[in-house]
PDB file of C-alpha atoms in Angstrom:
ATOM      1  CA  UNK V1303     -49.865  76.957  78.407  1.00  0.00           C
ATOM      2  CA  UNK V1304     -51.209  76.391  81.953  1.00  0.00           C
ATOM      3  CA  UNK V1305     -53.770  74.015  80.456  1.00  0.00           C
ATOM      4  CA  UNK V1306     -51.012  71.816  78.980  1.00  0.00           C
ATOM      5  CA  UNK V1307     -49.029  71.815  82.257  1.00  0.00           C
ATOM      6  CA  UNK V1308     -52.066  70.677  84.143  1.00  0.00           C
ATOM      7  CA  UNK V1309     -52.855  67.966  81.604  1.00  0.00           C
ATOM      8  CA  UNK V1310     -49.227  66.762  81.811  1.00  0.00           C
ATOM      9  CA  UNK V1311     -49.312  66.670  85.639  1.00  0.00           C
ATOM     10  CA  UNK V1312     -52.633  64.862  85.628  1.00  0.00           C
ATOM     11  CA  UNK V1313     -51.425  62.287  83.111  1.00  0.00           C
ATOM     12  CA  UNK V1314     -48.229  61.713  85.179  1.00  0.00           C
ATOM     13  CA  UNK V1315     -50.430  61.274  88.223  1.00  0.00           C
ATOM     14  CA  UNK V1316     -52.286  58.426  86.472  1.00  0.00           C
ATOM     15  CA  UNK V1317     -49.259  56.782  84.947  1.00  0.00           C
ATOM     16  CA  UNK V1318     -46.953  56.666  88.019  1.00  0.00           C
ATOM     17  CA  UNK V1319     -49.350  54.745  90.315  1.00  0.00           C
ATOM     18  CA  UNK V1320     -50.168  52.174  87.657  1.00  0.00           C
ATOM     19  CA  UNK V1321     -46.481  51.733  86.827  1.00  0.00           C
ATOM     20  CA  UNK V1322     -45.671  51.236  90.535  1.00  0.00           C
ATOM     21  CA  UNK V1323     -48.614  48.903  91.191  1.00  0.00           C
ATOM     22  CA  UNK V1324     -47.441  45.409  91.844  1.00  0.00           C
ATOM     23  CA  UNK V1325     -49.018  42.615  89.891  1.00  0.00           C
ATOM     24  CA  UNK V1326     -49.092  39.073  91.058  1.00  0.00           C
ATOM     25  CA  UNK V1327     -50.018  35.953  89.175  1.00  0.00           C
ATOM     26  CA  UNK V1328     -52.187  34.555  91.934  1.00  0.00           C
ATOM     27  CA  UNK V1329     -53.455  31.699  89.769  1.00  0.00           C
ATOM     28  CA  UNK V1330     -50.064  30.085  89.340  1.00  0.00           C
ATOM     29  CA  UNK V1331     -48.310  30.308  92.693  1.00  0.00           C
ATOM     30  CA  UNK V1332     -48.165  26.556  93.036  1.00  0.00           C
ATOM     31  CA  UNK V1333     -47.245  24.048  90.313  1.00  0.00           C
ATOM     32  CA  UNK V1334     -49.106  20.719  90.375  1.00  0.00           C
ATOM     33  CA  UNK V1335     -46.683  19.335  87.775  1.00  0.00           C
ATOM     34  CA  UNK V1336     -43.479  20.315  89.546  1.00  0.00           C
ATOM     35  CA  UNK V1337     -41.016  17.684  90.705  1.00  0.00           C
ATOM     36  CA  UNK V1338     -41.262  18.750  94.317  1.00  0.00           C
ATOM     37  CA  UNK V1339     -38.583  16.341  95.540  1.00  0.00           C
ATOM     38  CA  UNK V1340     -36.015  17.775  93.094  1.00  0.00           C
ATOM     39  CA  UNK V1341     -37.159  21.333  93.723  1.00  0.00           C
ATOM     40  CA  UNK V1342     -36.790  20.862  97.503  1.00  0.00           C
ATOM     41  CA  UNK V1343     -33.263  19.484  97.035  1.00  0.00           C
ATOM     42  CA  UNK V1344     -32.377  22.537  94.991  1.00  0.00           C
ATOM     43  CA  UNK V1345     -33.931  24.865  97.576  1.00  0.00           C
ATOM     44  CA  UNK V1346     -31.926  23.201 100.345  1.00  0.00           C
ATOM     45  CA  UNK V1347     -28.760  23.503  98.266  1.00  0.00           C
ATOM     46  CA  UNK V1348     -29.421  27.178  97.612  1.00  0.00           C
ATOM     47  CA  UNK V1349     -30.219  27.776 101.311  1.00  0.00           C
ATOM     48  CA  UNK V1350     -26.959  26.140 102.345  1.00  0.00           C
ATOM     49  CA  UNK V1351     -24.969  28.253  99.915  1.00  0.00           C
ATOM     50  CA  UNK V1352     -26.680  31.447 101.104  1.00  0.00           C
ATOM     51  CA  UNK V1353     -26.754  30.524 104.820  1.00  0.00           C
ATOM     52  CA  UNK V1354     -30.583  30.663 104.896  1.00  0.00           C
ATOM     53  CA  UNK V1355     -33.442  28.426 105.832  1.00  0.00           C
ATOM     54  CA  UNK V1356     -36.075  26.978 103.530  1.00  0.00           C
ATOM     55  CA  UNK V1357     -39.581  28.315 103.948  1.00  0.00           C
ATOM     56  CA  UNK V1358     -42.187  25.976 102.512  1.00  0.00           C
ATOM     57  CA  UNK V1359     -45.513  27.513 101.780  1.00  0.00           C
ATOM     58  CA  UNK V1360     -47.756  24.531 101.362  1.00  0.00           C
ATOM     59  CA  UNK V1361     -51.084  24.985  99.598  1.00  0.00           C
ATOM     60  CA  UNK V1362     -52.640  25.283  96.211  1.00  0.00           C
ATOM     61  CA  UNK V1363     -53.852  27.648  93.560  1.00  0.00           C
ATOM     62  CA  UNK V1364     -57.423  26.753  94.651  1.00  0.00           C
ATOM     63  CA  UNK V1365     -56.812  28.167  98.169  1.00  0.00           C
ATOM     64  CA  UNK V1366     -57.916  31.802  98.759  1.00  0.00           C
ATOM     65  CA  UNK V1367     -55.893  32.009 102.027  1.00  0.00           C
ATOM     66  CA  UNK V1368     -52.786  30.752 100.196  1.00  0.00           C
ATOM     67  CA  UNK V1369     -53.182  33.549  97.654  1.00  0.00           C
ATOM     68  CA  UNK V1370     -53.826  36.080 100.428  1.00  0.00           C
ATOM     69  CA  UNK V1371     -50.675  35.058 102.316  1.00  0.00           C
ATOM     70  CA  UNK V1372     -48.550  35.198  99.151  1.00  0.00           C
ATOM     71  CA  UNK V1373     -49.884  38.665  98.257  1.00  0.00           C
ATOM     72  CA  UNK V1374     -49.642  39.893 101.823  1.00  0.00           C
ATOM     73  CA  UNK V1375     -45.916  39.135 102.042  1.00  0.00           C
ATOM     74  CA  UNK V1376     -45.154  40.266  98.546  1.00  0.00           C
ATOM     75  CA  UNK V1377     -46.869  43.625  99.059  1.00  0.00           C
ATOM     76  CA  UNK V1378     -45.245  44.405 102.411  1.00  0.00           C
ATOM     77  CA  UNK V1379     -41.670  45.693 101.923  1.00  0.00           C
ATOM     78  CA  UNK V1380     -40.556  44.763 105.457  1.00  0.00           C
ATOM     79  CA  UNK V1381     -41.922  41.206 105.232  1.00  0.00           C
ATOM     80  CA  UNK V1382     -40.572  40.729 101.765  1.00  0.00           C
ATOM     81  CA  UNK V1383     -37.160  41.907 102.967  1.00  0.00           C
ATOM     82  CA  UNK V1384     -37.261  39.541 105.973  1.00  0.00           C
ATOM     83  CA  UNK V1385     -38.145  36.647 103.708  1.00  0.00           C
ATOM     84  CA  UNK V1386     -35.467  37.437 101.086  1.00  0.00           C
ATOM     85  CA  UNK V1387     -32.764  37.914 103.772  1.00  0.00           C
ATOM     86  CA  UNK V1388     -33.462  34.721 105.702  1.00  0.00           C
ATOM     87  CA  UNK V1389     -35.263  32.183 103.525  1.00  0.00           C
ATOM     88  CA  UNK V1390     -35.361  30.338 100.270  1.00  0.00           C
ATOM     89  CA  UNK V1391     -39.079  30.041  99.557  1.00  0.00           C
ATOM     90  CA  UNK V1392     -40.679  27.070  97.895  1.00  0.00           C
ATOM     91  CA  UNK V1393     -44.419  26.757  97.196  1.00  0.00           C
ATOM     92  CA  UNK V1394     -45.190  23.093  97.718  1.00  0.00           C
ATOM     93  CA  UNK V1395     -48.370  22.146  95.854  1.00  0.00           C
ATOM     94  CA  UNK V1396     -51.279  20.359  97.455  1.00  0.00           C
ATOM     95  CA  UNK V1397     -54.148  19.840  95.043  1.00  0.00           C
ATOM     96  CA  UNK V1398     -56.390  17.153  93.606  1.00  0.00           C
ATOM     97  CA  UNK V1399     -53.857  16.851  90.753  1.00  0.00           C
ATOM     98  CA  UNK V1400     -50.899  16.339  93.040  1.00  0.00           C
ATOM     99  CA  UNK V1401     -51.072  16.170  96.814  1.00  0.00           C
ATOM    100  CA  UNK V1402     -47.344  15.455  97.316  1.00  0.00           C
ATOM    101  CA  UNK V1403     -48.255  13.038 100.147  1.00  0.00           C
ATOM    102  CA  UNK V1404     -44.840  11.286 100.419  1.00  0.00           C
ATOM    103  CA  UNK V1405     -43.190  14.704 101.081  1.00  0.00           C
ATOM    104  CA  UNK V1406     -45.878  15.752 103.518  1.00  0.00           C
ATOM    105  CA  UNK V1407     -45.422  12.420 105.370  1.00  0.00           C
ATOM    106  CA  UNK V1408     -41.693  13.229 105.721  1.00  0.00           C
ATOM    107  CA  UNK V1409     -42.629  16.665 107.047  1.00  0.00           C
ATOM    108  CA  UNK V1410     -44.874  15.275 109.790  1.00  0.00           C
ATOM    109  CA  UNK V1411     -48.233  15.725 108.018  1.00  0.00           C
ATOM    110  CA  UNK V1412     -48.389  19.548 108.162  1.00  0.00           C
ATOM    111  CA  UNK V1413     -51.683  19.512 106.211  1.00  0.00           C
ATOM    112  CA  UNK V1414     -53.411  18.774 109.536  1.00  0.00           C
ATOM    113  CA  UNK V1415     -53.338  22.544 110.136  1.00  0.00           C
ATOM    114  CA  UNK V1416     -55.159  23.356 106.929  1.00  0.00           C
ATOM    115  CA  UNK V1417     -53.791  25.575 104.163  1.00  0.00           C
ATOM    116  CA  UNK V1418     -51.649  27.446 103.737  1.00  0.00           C
ATOM    117  CA  UNK V1419     -49.307  25.878 106.215  1.00  0.00           C
ATOM    118  CA  UNK V1420     -45.703  26.977 106.601  1.00  0.00           C
ATOM    119  CA  UNK V1421     -42.803  24.663 107.285  1.00  0.00           C
ATOM    120  CA  UNK V1422     -39.317  25.917 108.104  1.00  0.00           C
ATOM    121  CA  UNK V1423     -36.410  23.659 107.214  1.00  0.00           C
ATOM    122  CA  UNK V1424     -32.740  24.160 107.874  1.00  0.00           C
ATOM    123  CA  UNK V1425     -30.358  23.902 104.933  1.00  0.00           C
ATOM    124  CA  UNK V1426     -29.911  20.181 105.599  1.00  0.00           C
ATOM    125  CA  UNK V1427     -33.667  19.574 105.242  1.00  0.00           C
ATOM    126  CA  UNK V1428     -34.415  19.122 108.955  1.00  0.00           C
ATOM    127  CA  UNK V1429     -37.844  20.368 109.937  1.00  0.00           C
ATOM    128  CA  UNK V1430     -37.473  23.145 112.457  1.00  0.00           C
ATOM    129  CA  UNK V1431     -41.086  24.309 112.745  1.00  0.00           C
ATOM    130  CA  UNK V1432     -44.549  23.926 111.325  1.00  0.00           C
ATOM    131  CA  UNK V1433     -46.739  27.012 111.491  1.00  0.00           C
ATOM    132  CA  UNK V1434     -50.523  26.990 111.458  1.00  0.00           C
ATOM    133  CA  UNK V1435     -51.171  30.229 109.466  1.00  0.00           C
ATOM    134  CA  UNK V1436     -54.581  30.616 111.105  1.00  0.00           C
ATOM    135  CA  UNK V1437     -52.625  31.925 114.097  1.00  0.00           C
ATOM    136  CA  UNK V1438     -51.169  34.648 111.913  1.00  0.00           C
ATOM    137  CA  UNK V1439     -54.517  35.896 110.605  1.00  0.00           C
ATOM    138  CA  UNK V1440     -56.393  39.068 111.454  1.00  0.00           C
ATOM    139  CA  UNK V1441     -59.965  39.409 110.172  1.00  0.00           C
ATOM    140  CA  UNK V1442     -59.900  38.602 106.413  1.00  0.00           C
ATOM    141  CA  UNK V1443     -56.131  38.979 106.069  1.00  0.00           C
ATOM    142  CA  UNK V1444     -52.932  38.429 108.011  1.00  0.00           C
ATOM    143  CA  UNK V1445     -51.405  40.382 110.923  1.00  0.00           C
ATOM    144  CA  UNK V1446     -48.196  42.105 109.867  1.00  0.00           C
ATOM    145  CA  UNK V1447     -46.682  41.972 113.360  1.00  0.00           C
ATOM    146  CA  UNK V1448     -47.426  38.266 113.838  1.00  0.00           C
ATOM    147  CA  UNK V1449     -46.011  37.332 110.418  1.00  0.00           C
ATOM    148  CA  UNK V1450     -42.907  39.472 111.018  1.00  0.00           C
ATOM    149  CA  UNK V1451     -42.380  37.873 114.437  1.00  0.00           C
ATOM    150  CA  UNK V1452     -42.757  34.400 112.928  1.00  0.00           C
ATOM    151  CA  UNK V1453     -40.174  35.219 110.247  1.00  0.00           C
ATOM    152  CA  UNK V1454     -37.795  36.622 112.880  1.00  0.00           C
ATOM    153  CA  UNK V1455     -38.202  33.729 115.389  1.00  0.00           C
ATOM    154  CA  UNK V1456     -37.354  31.065 112.806  1.00  0.00           C
ATOM    155  CA  UNK V1457     -34.634  32.896 110.942  1.00  0.00           C
ATOM    156  CA  UNK V1458     -31.111  31.400 110.857  1.00  0.00           C
ATOM    157  CA  UNK V1459     -29.704  34.084 113.197  1.00  0.00           C
ATOM    158  CA  UNK V1460     -32.400  33.488 115.800  1.00  0.00           C
ATOM    159  CA  UNK V1461     -31.249  29.921 116.130  1.00  0.00           C
ATOM    160  CA  UNK V1462     -27.515  30.591 116.536  1.00  0.00           C
ATOM    161  CA  UNK V1463     -26.317  28.963 119.726  1.00  0.00           C
ATOM    162  CA  UNK V1464     -24.038  31.932 120.393  1.00  0.00           C
ATOM    163  CA  UNK V1465     -27.113  34.014 121.188  1.00  0.00           C
ATOM    164  CA  UNK V1466     -27.935  31.753 124.121  1.00  0.00           C
ATOM    165  CA  UNK V1467     -24.610  31.345 125.900  1.00  0.00           C
ATOM    166  CA  UNK V1468     -24.455  32.358 129.575  1.00  0.00           C
ATOM    167  CA  UNK V1469     -21.592  34.691 130.241  1.00  0.00           C
TER     168      UNK V1469
END
């Protein structure tokens, strides 16, 4: 009987971690065929309805650092919560198939910082900030505190004028 109990416990030990493991489709984060202009309009509309900002993650499926950033945020519960609470995320494609140059021109040429590059828009589509993600890196990944601070500093609540009134 003890043998069966141990086998059951061991099998549960193997099943639970694999069931809890997060899987990410890192090869299809960005869509070269997407209508980015329409998608951005929908993201702004959703952000307005939810009182959020739009977080553009600009890059491509070819970009290892773009994949790392995506996975880094998705795998960190605190970062994922900060993103979900404050932002509507859109992955704007930049690839040989579709560079989305007209949109990047409107955004002030953020590609000058390399990829991925983050752009924060308010719900009206006004560019609030462009972030060089190289400044958020640590070794061969990203720095959790730096990314969390970035998300906090550009959240809708951080930009409320009422937080900066002299009393």
